[in-house]
Tab-separated table of N, CA and C in Angstrom:
chain	number	residue	atom	x	y	z
A	1	MET	N	156.898	114.107	164.708
A	1	MET	CA	158.071	114.931	164.440
A	1	MET	C	158.402	114.937	162.937
A	2	LYS	N	158.273	113.767	162.290
A	2	LYS	CA	158.555	113.680	160.854
A	2	LYS	C	157.608	114.563	160.050
A	3	ARG	N	156.337	114.622	160.469
A	3	ARG	CA	155.361	115.466	159.763
A	3	ARG	C	155.728	116.930	159.894
A	4	LEU	N	156.164	117.324	161.083
A	4	LEU	CA	156.565	118.704	161.326
A	4	LEU	C	157.797	119.055	160.490
A	5	GLU	N	158.743	118.133	160.441
A	5	GLU	CA	159.944	118.346	159.618
A	5	GLU	C	159.568	118.452	158.148
A	6	HIS	N	158.695	117.565	157.700
A	6	HIS	CA	158.256	117.591	156.300
A	6	HIS	C	157.555	118.911	155.982
A	7	LEU	N	156.694	119.385	156.887
A	7	LEU	CA	155.999	120.655	156.693
A	7	LEU	C	156.994	121.814	156.654
A	8	PHE	N	157.983	121.791	157.538
A	8	PHE	CA	159.010	122.825	157.578
A	8	PHE	C	159.762	122.894	156.249
A	9	VAL	N	160.183	121.742	155.743
A	9	VAL	CA	160.915	121.686	154.475
A	9	VAL	C	160.016	122.138	153.326
A	10	LEU	N	158.776	121.707	153.350
A	10	LEU	CA	157.819	122.082	152.304
A	10	LEU	C	157.597	123.596	152.286
A	11	LEU	N	157.400	124.188	153.447
A	11	LEU	CA	157.199	125.642	153.518
A	11	LEU	C	158.446	126.396	153.076
A	12	ASN	N	159.613	125.916	153.469
A	12	ASN	CA	160.868	126.543	153.051
A	12	ASN	C	160.991	126.493	151.528
A	13	GLY	N	160.690	125.358	150.947
A	13	GLY	CA	160.760	125.216	149.493
A	13	GLY	C	159.752	126.099	148.770
A	14	TRP	N	158.521	126.154	149.275
A	14	TRP	CA	157.500	126.980	148.632
A	14	TRP	C	157.810	128.457	148.764
A	15	ALA	N	158.413	128.854	149.876
A	15	ALA	CA	158.821	130.259	150.027
A	15	ALA	C	159.853	130.621	148.960
A	16	LEU	N	160.786	129.708	148.704
A	16	LEU	CA	161.787	129.944	147.661
A	16	LEU	C	161.148	130.021	146.287
A	17	ILE	N	160.185	129.145	146.030
A	17	ILE	CA	159.484	129.158	144.745
A	17	ILE	C	158.722	130.469	144.567
A	18	ALA	N	158.072	130.935	145.634
A	18	ALA	CA	157.328	132.198	145.566
A	18	ALA	C	158.268	133.370	145.290
A	19	MET	N	159.424	133.381	145.970
A	19	MET	CA	160.378	134.472	145.740
A	19	MET	C	160.921	134.436	144.321
A	20	LEU	N	161.249	133.242	143.821
A	20	LEU	CA	161.749	133.121	142.452
A	20	LEU	C	160.675	133.524	141.454
A	21	GLY	N	159.441	133.119	141.708
A	21	GLY	CA	158.335	133.504	140.826
A	21	GLY	C	158.121	135.009	140.807
A	22	ALA	N	158.147	135.625	141.988
A	22	ALA	CA	157.979	137.082	142.063
A	22	ALA	C	159.114	137.789	141.330
A	23	MET	N	160.336	137.309	141.532
A	23	MET	CA	161.481	137.924	140.867
A	23	MET	C	161.353	137.792	139.351
A	24	THR	N	160.936	136.642	138.895
A	24	THR	CA	160.763	136.413	137.458
A	24	THR	C	159.692	137.332	136.882
A	25	LEU	N	158.575	137.446	137.572
A	25	LEU	CA	157.502	138.321	137.095
A	25	LEU	C	157.933	139.783	137.063
A	26	ILE	N	158.608	140.222	138.104
A	26	ILE	CA	159.044	141.623	138.173
A	26	ILE	C	160.036	141.948	137.056
A	27	VAL	N	161.042	141.098	136.911
A	27	VAL	CA	162.056	141.344	135.876
A	27	VAL	C	161.433	141.206	134.489
A	28	GLY	N	160.587	140.189	134.298
A	28	GLY	CA	159.919	140.015	133.007
A	28	GLY	C	159.034	141.193	132.648
A	29	ALA	N	158.271	141.671	133.622
A	29	ALA	CA	157.412	142.840	133.373
A	29	ALA	C	158.246	144.071	133.051
A	30	ASN	N	159.342	144.223	133.758
A	30	ASN	CA	160.211	145.383	133.509
A	30	ASN	C	160.801	145.337	132.100
A	31	ILE	N	161.242	144.159	131.671
A	31	ILE	CA	161.786	144.010	130.316
A	31	ILE	C	160.702	144.281	129.285
A	32	GLY	N	159.507	143.702	129.498
A	32	GLY	CA	158.401	143.919	128.566
A	32	GLY	C	158.023	145.384	128.458
A	33	LEU	N	157.899	146.042	129.589
A	33	LEU	CA	157.555	147.466	129.576
A	33	LEU	C	158.626	148.300	128.891
A	34	ARG	N	159.886	147.962	129.145
A	34	ARG	CA	160.979	148.742	128.554
A	34	ARG	C	160.939	148.643	127.029
A	35	TYR	N	160.695	147.453	126.495
A	35	TYR	CA	160.706	147.288	125.042
A	35	TYR	C	159.391	147.693	124.385
A	36	LEU	N	158.275	147.556	125.096
A	36	LEU	CA	156.990	147.907	124.500
A	36	LEU	C	156.657	149.390	124.632
A	37	THR	N	157.028	149.998	125.754
A	37	THR	CA	156.637	151.385	125.991
A	37	THR	C	157.813	152.346	126.110
A	38	GLY	N	159.012	151.815	126.212
A	38	GLY	CA	160.175	152.677	126.403
A	38	GLY	C	160.336	153.126	127.847
A	39	GLN	N	159.458	152.698	128.717
A	39	GLN	CA	159.504	153.039	130.144
A	39	GLN	C	159.783	151.760	130.946
A	40	SER	N	160.395	151.916	132.092
A	40	SER	CA	160.609	150.755	132.951
A	40	SER	C	160.187	151.080	134.373
A	41	LEU	N	160.044	150.059	135.165
A	41	LEU	CA	159.680	150.224	136.576
A	41	LEU	C	160.919	150.655	137.352
A	42	SER	N	160.849	151.756	138.029
A	42	SER	CA	162.026	152.290	138.722
A	42	SER	C	162.471	151.401	139.879
A	43	TRP	N	161.592	150.596	140.389
A	43	TRP	CA	161.885	149.780	141.564
A	43	TRP	C	162.184	148.315	141.225
A	44	ALA	N	162.093	147.925	139.958
A	44	ALA	CA	162.195	146.510	139.583
A	44	ALA	C	163.572	145.905	139.896
A	45	ASP	N	164.630	146.606	139.535
A	45	ASP	CA	165.978	146.070	139.791
A	45	ASP	C	166.237	145.919	141.281
A	46	GLU	N	165.800	146.903	142.035
A	46	GLU	CA	165.987	146.855	143.485
A	46	GLU	C	165.199	145.699	144.094
A	47	ALA	N	163.968	145.530	143.695
A	47	ALA	CA	163.138	144.442	144.215
A	47	ALA	C	163.743	143.084	143.855
A	48	ALA	N	164.202	142.933	142.617
A	48	ALA	CA	164.821	141.675	142.197
A	48	ALA	C	166.091	141.398	143.000
A	49	ARG	N	166.878	142.419	143.256
A	49	ARG	CA	168.110	142.258	144.036
A	49	ARG	C	167.795	141.775	145.451
A	50	TYR	N	166.804	142.389	146.079
A	50	TYR	CA	166.471	142.016	147.455
A	50	TYR	C	165.822	140.639	147.525
A	51	LEU	N	165.047	140.297	146.512
A	51	LEU	CA	164.500	138.935	146.454
A	51	LEU	C	165.617	137.907	146.290
A	52	MET	N	166.625	138.242	145.490
A	52	MET	CA	167.767	137.336	145.308
A	52	MET	C	168.517	137.146	146.629
A	53	ILE	N	168.682	138.217	147.381
A	53	ILE	CA	169.338	138.117	148.685
A	53	ILE	C	168.544	137.195	149.600
A	54	TRP	N	167.241	137.390	149.653
A	54	TRP	CA	166.400	136.547	150.498
A	54	TRP	C	166.409	135.091	150.023
A	55	MET	N	166.393	134.870	148.722
A	55	MET	CA	166.447	133.497	148.205
A	55	MET	C	167.755	132.818	148.579
A	56	THR	N	168.859	133.536	148.491
A	56	THR	CA	170.160	132.969	148.807
A	56	THR	C	170.221	132.531	150.263
A	57	PHE	N	169.848	133.418	151.169
A	57	PHE	CA	169.915	133.067	152.583
A	57	PHE	C	168.871	132.025	152.961
A	58	SER	N	167.674	132.115	152.394
A	58	SER	CA	166.614	131.162	152.733
A	58	SER	C	166.851	129.781	152.139
A	59	GLY	N	167.528	129.728	151.021
A	59	GLY	CA	167.765	128.444	150.365
A	59	GLY	C	169.014	127.721	150.827
A	60	ALA	N	169.882	128.402	151.546
A	60	ALA	CA	171.131	127.774	151.998
A	60	ALA	C	170.867	126.579	152.906
A	61	GLY	N	169.828	126.649	153.722
A	61	GLY	CA	169.497	125.528	154.605
A	61	GLY	C	169.070	124.296	153.837
A	62	LEU	N	168.284	124.490	152.792
A	62	LEU	CA	167.876	123.339	151.972
A	62	LEU	C	169.078	122.745	151.245
A	63	ALA	N	169.972	123.597	150.772
A	63	ALA	CA	171.181	123.092	150.117
A	63	ALA	C	172.022	122.296	151.105
A	64	LEU	N	172.129	122.756	152.338
A	64	LEU	CA	172.864	122.025	153.375
A	64	LEU	C	172.192	120.692	153.651
A	65	ARG	N	170.894	120.704	153.765
A	65	ARG	CA	170.110	119.505	154.072
A	65	ARG	C	170.353	118.381	153.056
A	66	TYR	N	170.465	118.751	151.789
A	66	TYR	CA	170.624	117.756	150.733
A	66	TYR	C	172.068	117.585	150.278
A	67	GLY	N	173.015	118.147	151.016
A	67	GLY	CA	174.425	117.982	150.676
A	67	GLY	C	174.831	118.779	149.453
A	68	GLY	N	174.190	119.904	149.221
A	68	GLY	CA	174.437	120.691	148.024
A	68	GLY	C	175.585	121.677	148.115
A	69	HIS	N	176.157	121.862	149.298
A	69	HIS	CA	177.284	122.784	149.431
A	69	HIS	C	178.584	122.070	149.077
A	70	VAL	N	179.575	122.823	148.723
A	70	VAL	CA	180.879	122.266	148.361
A	70	VAL	C	181.482	121.570	149.574
A	71	ALA	N	182.025	120.392	149.338
A	71	ALA	CA	182.680	119.650	150.422
A	71	ALA	C	183.987	119.067	149.903
A	72	ILE	N	185.024	119.190	150.705
A	72	ILE	CA	186.309	118.572	150.381
A	72	ILE	C	186.493	117.436	151.381
A	73	THR	N	186.462	116.213	150.885
A	73	THR	CA	186.421	115.047	151.768
A	73	THR	C	187.706	114.237	151.781
A	74	ASN	N	188.777	114.752	151.187
A	74	ASN	CA	190.012	113.975	151.087
A	74	ASN	C	190.522	113.512	152.445
A	75	LEU	N	190.613	114.407	153.412
A	75	LEU	CA	191.103	114.045	154.740
A	75	LEU	C	190.167	113.055	155.402
A	76	GLN	N	188.888	113.318	155.321
A	76	GLN	CA	187.904	112.423	155.947
A	76	GLN	C	187.997	111.007	155.390
A	77	GLU	N	188.185	110.889	154.089
A	77	GLU	CA	188.242	109.576	153.454
A	77	GLU	C	189.446	108.755	153.906
A	78	GLN	N	190.475	109.423	154.407
A	78	GLN	CA	191.675	108.722	154.850
A	78	GLN	C	191.547	108.206	156.281
A	79	LEU	N	190.528	108.633	156.985
A	79	LEU	CA	190.359	108.245	158.379
A	79	LEU	C	189.539	106.970	158.504
A	80	PRO	N	189.734	106.224	159.607
A	80	PRO	CA	188.857	105.073	159.860
A	80	PRO	C	187.444	105.568	160.180
A	81	ASN	N	186.486	104.664	160.207
A	81	ASN	CA	185.083	105.021	160.391
A	81	ASN	C	184.872	105.896	161.625
A	82	ARG	N	185.452	105.522	162.755
A	82	ARG	CA	185.277	106.307	163.998
A	82	ARG	C	185.893	107.705	163.838
A	83	GLY	N	187.021	107.808	163.188
A	83	GLY	CA	187.654	109.108	162.941
A	83	GLY	C	186.797	109.986	162.054
A	84	GLN	N	186.147	109.366	161.062
A	84	GLN	CA	185.243	110.115	160.189
A	84	GLN	C	184.068	110.669	160.979
A	85	GLN	N	183.533	109.867	161.887
A	85	GLN	CA	182.409	110.321	162.703
A	85	GLN	C	182.819	111.493	163.598
A	86	VAL	N	184.004	111.381	164.198
A	86	VAL	CA	184.494	112.464	165.056
A	86	VAL	C	184.688	113.730	164.227
A	87	MET	N	185.270	113.577	163.051
A	87	MET	CA	185.498	114.744	162.195
A	87	MET	C	184.177	115.389	161.790
A	88	ARG	N	183.192	114.572	161.439
A	88	ARG	CA	181.891	115.119	161.058
A	88	ARG	C	181.193	115.782	162.253
A	89	ALA	N	181.379	115.228	163.453
A	89	ALA	CA	180.787	115.831	164.656
A	89	ALA	C	181.424	117.193	164.937
A	90	VAL	N	182.737	117.269	164.801
A	90	VAL	CA	183.435	118.545	165.006
A	90	VAL	C	182.990	119.549	163.948
A	91	LEU	N	182.849	119.087	162.709
A	91	LEU	CA	182.378	119.953	161.627
A	91	LEU	C	180.966	120.471	161.910
A	92	ALA	N	180.072	119.577	162.332
A	92	ALA	CA	178.694	119.983	162.629
A	92	ALA	C	178.662	120.983	163.788
A	93	LEU	N	179.460	120.742	164.811
A	93	LEU	CA	179.516	121.674	165.937
A	93	LEU	C	180.074	123.029	165.499
A	94	GLY	N	181.127	123.001	164.697
A	94	GLY	CA	181.699	124.251	164.180
A	94	GLY	C	180.696	125.024	163.347
A	95	LEU	N	179.956	124.320	162.501
A	95	LEU	CA	178.921	124.978	161.693
A	95	LEU	C	177.834	125.566	162.577
A	96	LEU	N	177.420	124.809	163.578
A	96	LEU	CA	176.383	125.290	164.486
A	96	LEU	C	176.826	126.568	165.196
A	97	LEU	N	178.064	126.583	165.675
A	97	LEU	CA	178.591	127.779	166.340
A	97	LEU	C	178.686	128.960	165.364
A	98	PHE	N	179.173	128.697	164.162
A	98	PHE	CA	179.282	129.753	163.153
A	98	PHE	C	177.911	130.298	162.786
A	99	PHE	N	176.947	129.418	162.551
A	99	PHE	CA	175.606	129.860	162.187
A	99	PHE	C	174.993	130.693	163.316
A	100	GLY	N	175.187	130.264	164.562
A	100	GLY	CA	174.677	131.026	165.700
A	100	GLY	C	175.301	132.410	165.773
A	101	TYR	N	176.611	132.473	165.554
A	101	TYR	CA	177.305	133.756	165.559
A	101	TYR	C	176.764	134.655	164.446
A	102	MET	N	176.518	134.082	163.272
A	102	MET	CA	176.016	134.881	162.153
A	102	MET	C	174.582	135.357	162.386
A	103	VAL	N	173.780	134.597	163.122
A	103	VAL	CA	172.446	135.081	163.506
A	103	VAL	C	172.611	136.334	164.360
A	104	HIS	N	173.520	136.263	165.316
A	104	HIS	CA	173.791	137.400	166.195
A	104	HIS	C	174.266	138.619	165.392
A	105	VAL	N	175.224	138.415	164.506
A	105	VAL	CA	175.744	139.507	163.676
A	105	VAL	C	174.650	140.060	162.767
A	106	GLY	N	173.853	139.185	162.189
A	106	GLY	CA	172.770	139.610	161.304
A	106	GLY	C	171.736	140.458	162.021
A	107	ILE	N	171.423	140.089	163.257
A	107	ILE	CA	170.479	140.886	164.051
A	107	ILE	C	171.065	142.272	164.314
A	108	GLN	N	172.352	142.321	164.634
A	108	GLN	CA	172.996	143.620	164.859
A	108	GLN	C	172.959	144.487	163.605
A	109	TYR	N	173.301	143.898	162.448
A	109	TYR	CA	173.248	144.656	161.188
A	109	TYR	C	171.841	145.166	160.919
A	110	ALA	N	170.864	144.298	161.076
A	110	ALA	CA	169.481	144.686	160.797
A	110	ALA	C	169.037	145.825	161.713
A	111	GLN	N	169.407	145.735	162.974
A	111	GLN	CA	169.032	146.803	163.908
A	111	GLN	C	169.698	148.126	163.553
A	112	ARG	N	170.960	148.062	163.132
A	112	ARG	CA	171.664	149.294	162.752
A	112	ARG	C	171.046	149.952	161.520
A	113	MET	N	170.489	149.154	160.646
A	113	MET	CA	169.982	149.671	159.375
A	113	MET	C	168.479	149.949	159.385
A	114	GLN	N	167.838	149.798	160.523
A	114	GLN	CA	166.378	149.893	160.556
A	114	GLN	C	165.821	151.270	160.207
A	115	PHE	N	166.611	152.318	160.331
A	115	PHE	CA	166.101	153.656	160.063
A	115	PHE	C	166.454	154.166	158.667
A	116	GLN	N	167.298	153.427	157.943
A	116	GLN	CA	167.603	153.805	156.560
A	116	GLN	C	166.625	153.095	155.637
A	117	VAL	N	166.277	153.762	154.548
A	117	VAL	CA	165.332	153.166	153.604
A	117	VAL	C	166.001	152.958	152.247
A	118	THR	N	165.481	151.997	151.512
A	118	THR	CA	166.018	151.701	150.183
A	118	THR	C	165.646	152.842	149.236
A	119	PRO	N	166.472	153.084	148.220
A	119	PRO	CA	166.245	154.232	147.338
A	119	PRO	C	164.914	154.212	146.578
A	120	ALA	N	164.572	153.101	145.951
A	120	ALA	CA	163.388	153.088	145.094
A	120	ALA	C	162.127	152.620	145.821
A	121	LEU	N	162.238	151.559	146.578
A	121	LEU	CA	161.063	150.993	147.243
A	121	LEU	C	160.699	151.728	148.532
A	122	ARG	N	161.637	152.486	149.079
A	122	ARG	CA	161.444	153.208	150.339
A	122	ARG	C	161.113	152.251	151.487
A	123	LEU	N	161.686	151.072	151.429
A	123	LEU	CA	161.521	150.033	152.442
A	123	LEU	C	162.646	150.179	153.455
A	124	PRO	N	162.384	150.030	154.742
A	124	PRO	CA	163.493	150.064	155.698
A	124	PRO	C	164.486	148.929	155.398
A	125	PHE	N	165.767	149.241	155.433
A	125	PHE	CA	166.796	148.232	155.175
A	125	PHE	C	166.732	147.086	156.181
A	126	LEU	N	166.037	147.294	157.284
A	126	LEU	CA	165.832	146.227	158.257
A	126	LEU	C	165.300	144.975	157.570
A	127	TYR	N	164.366	145.151	156.621
A	127	TYR	CA	163.763	144.015	155.936
A	127	TYR	C	164.740	143.328	154.986
A	128	VAL	N	165.671	144.064	154.452
A	128	VAL	CA	166.683	143.474	153.582
A	128	VAL	C	167.691	142.702	154.435
A	129	TYR	N	168.198	143.351	155.478
A	129	TYR	CA	169.205	142.737	156.330
A	129	TYR	C	168.642	141.622	157.205
A	130	ALA	N	167.337	141.565	157.381
A	130	ALA	CA	166.724	140.485	158.156
A	130	ALA	C	166.916	139.131	157.471
A	131	ALA	N	167.236	139.137	156.191
A	131	ALA	CA	167.486	137.876	155.477
A	131	ALA	C	168.640	137.100	156.110
A	132	MET	N	169.611	137.817	156.641
A	132	MET	CA	170.786	137.171	157.207
A	132	MET	C	170.448	136.370	158.470
A	133	PRO	N	169.853	136.963	159.507
A	133	PRO	CA	169.532	136.145	160.678
A	133	PRO	C	168.468	135.086	160.391
A	134	VAL	N	167.518	135.402	159.523
A	134	VAL	CA	166.497	134.408	159.174
A	134	VAL	C	167.148	133.225	158.453
A	135	GLY	N	167.992	133.514	157.473
A	135	GLY	CA	168.656	132.450	156.717
A	135	GLY	C	169.561	131.592	157.580
A	136	PHE	N	170.335	132.213	158.448
A	136	PHE	CA	171.212	131.432	159.320
A	136	PHE	C	170.417	130.663	160.374
A	137	SER	N	169.277	131.192	160.792
A	137	SER	CA	168.402	130.437	161.696
A	137	SER	C	167.859	129.198	160.985
A	138	LEU	N	167.492	129.356	159.727
A	138	LEU	CA	167.042	128.199	158.948
A	138	LEU	C	168.176	127.185	158.790
A	139	LEU	N	169.391	127.667	158.599
A	139	LEU	CA	170.538	126.766	158.518
A	139	LEU	C	170.698	125.973	159.817
A	140	ILE	N	170.513	126.631	160.953
A	140	ILE	CA	170.614	125.937	162.245
A	140	ILE	C	169.563	124.837	162.343
A	141	VAL	N	168.327	125.156	161.982
A	141	VAL	CA	167.256	124.158	162.059
A	141	VAL	C	167.553	122.982	161.133
A	142	HIS	N	167.918	123.264	159.902
A	142	HIS	CA	168.217	122.183	158.955
A	142	HIS	C	169.403	121.345	159.441
A	143	LEU	N	170.441	121.994	159.967
A	143	LEU	CA	171.597	121.258	160.478
A	143	LEU	C	171.191	120.352	161.636
A	144	CYS	N	170.383	120.863	162.541
A	144	CYS	CA	169.939	120.036	163.670
A	144	CYS	C	169.112	118.839	163.196
A	145	LEU	N	168.332	119.032	162.146
A	145	LEU	CA	167.497	117.943	161.635
A	145	LEU	C	168.298	116.858	160.908
A	146	ILE	N	169.442	117.214	160.345
A	146	ILE	CA	170.232	116.208	159.616
A	146	ILE	C	171.485	115.778	160.358
A	147	ALA	N	171.777	116.363	161.511
A	147	ALA	CA	173.056	116.141	162.189
A	147	ALA	C	173.311	114.670	162.515
A	148	ARG	N	172.348	113.981	163.081
A	148	ARG	CA	172.574	112.586	163.503
A	148	ARG	C	172.977	111.678	162.342
A	149	PRO	N	172.174	111.590	161.270
A	149	PRO	CA	172.608	110.712	160.175
A	149	PRO	C	173.890	111.197	159.498
A	150	PHE	N	174.106	112.499	159.462
A	150	PHE	CA	175.331	113.017	158.859
A	150	PHE	C	176.547	112.608	159.689
A	151	ILE	N	176.473	112.781	160.993
A	151	ILE	CA	177.614	112.451	161.851
A	151	ILE	C	177.870	110.951	161.860
A	152	LEU	N	176.827	110.154	162.000
A	152	LEU	CA	177.006	108.707	162.125
A	152	LEU	C	177.405	108.032	160.823
A	153	ALA	N	176.835	108.457	159.698
A	153	ALA	CA	177.088	107.740	158.446
A	153	ALA	C	177.418	108.645	157.269
A	154	GLY	N	177.536	109.935	157.477
A	154	GLY	CA	177.838	110.838	156.373
A	154	GLY	C	176.694	110.947	155.397
A	155	GLN	N	175.445	110.821	155.895
A	155	GLN	CA	174.286	110.836	155.014
A	155	GLN	C	173.558	112.167	155.063
A	156	PHE	N	173.023	112.540	153.907
A	156	PHE	CA	172.160	113.708	153.785
A	156	PHE	C	170.773	113.196	153.434
A	157	LYS	N	169.793	114.055	153.517
A	157	LYS	CA	168.438	113.678	153.116
A	157	LYS	C	168.406	113.470	151.609
A	158	SER	N	167.543	112.587	151.172
A	158	SER	CA	167.391	112.294	149.758
A	158	SER	C	166.748	113.466	149.042
A	159	ARG	N	167.201	113.746	147.849
A	159	ARG	CA	166.593	114.816	147.060
A	159	ARG	C	165.265	114.364	146.474
A	160	ALA	N	165.139	113.070	146.220
A	160	ALA	CA	163.930	112.552	145.585
A	160	ALA	C	162.730	112.622	146.527
A	161	SER	N	162.956	112.331	147.784
A	161	SER	CA	161.859	112.374	148.752
A	161	SER	C	162.417	112.729	150.112
A	162	ASP	N	161.559	113.186	150.945
A	162	ASP	CA	161.990	113.553	152.292
A	162	ASP	C	161.370	112.592	153.296
A	163	ASP	N	161.356	111.318	152.938
A	163	ASP	CA	160.701	110.321	153.783
A	163	ASP	C	161.658	109.603	154.725
A	164	GLY	N	162.839	110.166	154.922
A	164	GLY	CA	163.788	109.549	155.836
A	164	GLY	C	164.887	108.797	155.135
A	165	THR	N	164.746	108.581	153.816
A	165	THR	CA	165.837	107.967	153.083
A	165	THR	C	166.963	108.958	152.972
A	166	ALA	N	168.152	108.474	152.693
A	166	ALA	CA	169.303	109.391	152.704
A	166	ALA	C	170.259	109.065	151.583
A	167	ASP	N	170.973	110.082	151.161
A	167	ASP	CA	172.074	109.924	150.222
A	167	ASP	C	173.354	109.900	151.038
A	168	THR	N	174.247	108.998	150.723
A	168	THR	CA	175.514	108.945	151.436
A	168	THR	C	176.490	109.895	150.775
A	169	MET	N	177.243	110.600	151.602
A	169	MET	CA	178.254	111.497	151.099
A	169	MET	C	179.341	110.680	150.432
A	170	PRO	N	179.869	111.124	149.303
A	170	PRO	CA	180.929	110.365	148.636
A	170	PRO	C	182.089	110.127	149.601
A	171	GLY	N	182.531	108.886	149.645
A	171	GLY	CA	183.675	108.550	150.483
A	171	GLY	C	183.305	108.228	151.915
A	172	ALA	N	182.049	108.440	152.310
A	172	ALA	CA	181.662	108.174	153.696
A	172	ALA	C	181.425	106.694	153.890
A	173	ALA	N	181.836	106.203	155.028
A	173	ALA	CA	181.619	104.795	155.357
A	173	ALA	C	180.173	104.600	155.714
A	174	SER	N	179.606	103.515	155.256
A	174	SER	CA	178.222	103.238	155.596
A	174	SER	C	178.188	102.278	156.763
A	175	GLY	N	177.136	102.401	157.556
A	175	GLY	CA	177.012	101.462	158.663
A	175	GLY	C	176.632	102.059	159.900
């Protein structure tokens, strides 16, 4: 199971790197062409925008996994250890329900937009809007993979390695 989780995280990270690399190349080429030839790629801004959308939704799960999202822990820090665990469990359940709902909404949006095409790339908007259900599905998977240590001890996966070590959330009781 750990190998599968490691592969999942690795593929998610490499997909983000590929999207960032493609966006960098497209924007860089467009800037170079504009200054060297006076012409630019008509589709470059649109492609970069859609890559940014996909990166945002695809990377949100990794940010959640490593505790990278904003957290306000004042109330949690005032609770005893058992209260903190209950609060984190309720939070994880609420996130899971919200992410599931957003997958549903994202699928509906994508289906509604499947027959419209983007102005420059002539790509069906289905592919743009598919970032939403895909990203929230990734959030669900990442949340399920970190839920136990997060609920029990307020721990996230370590940024340095994904070998099962964890970073403790500030203010979380250890144990």
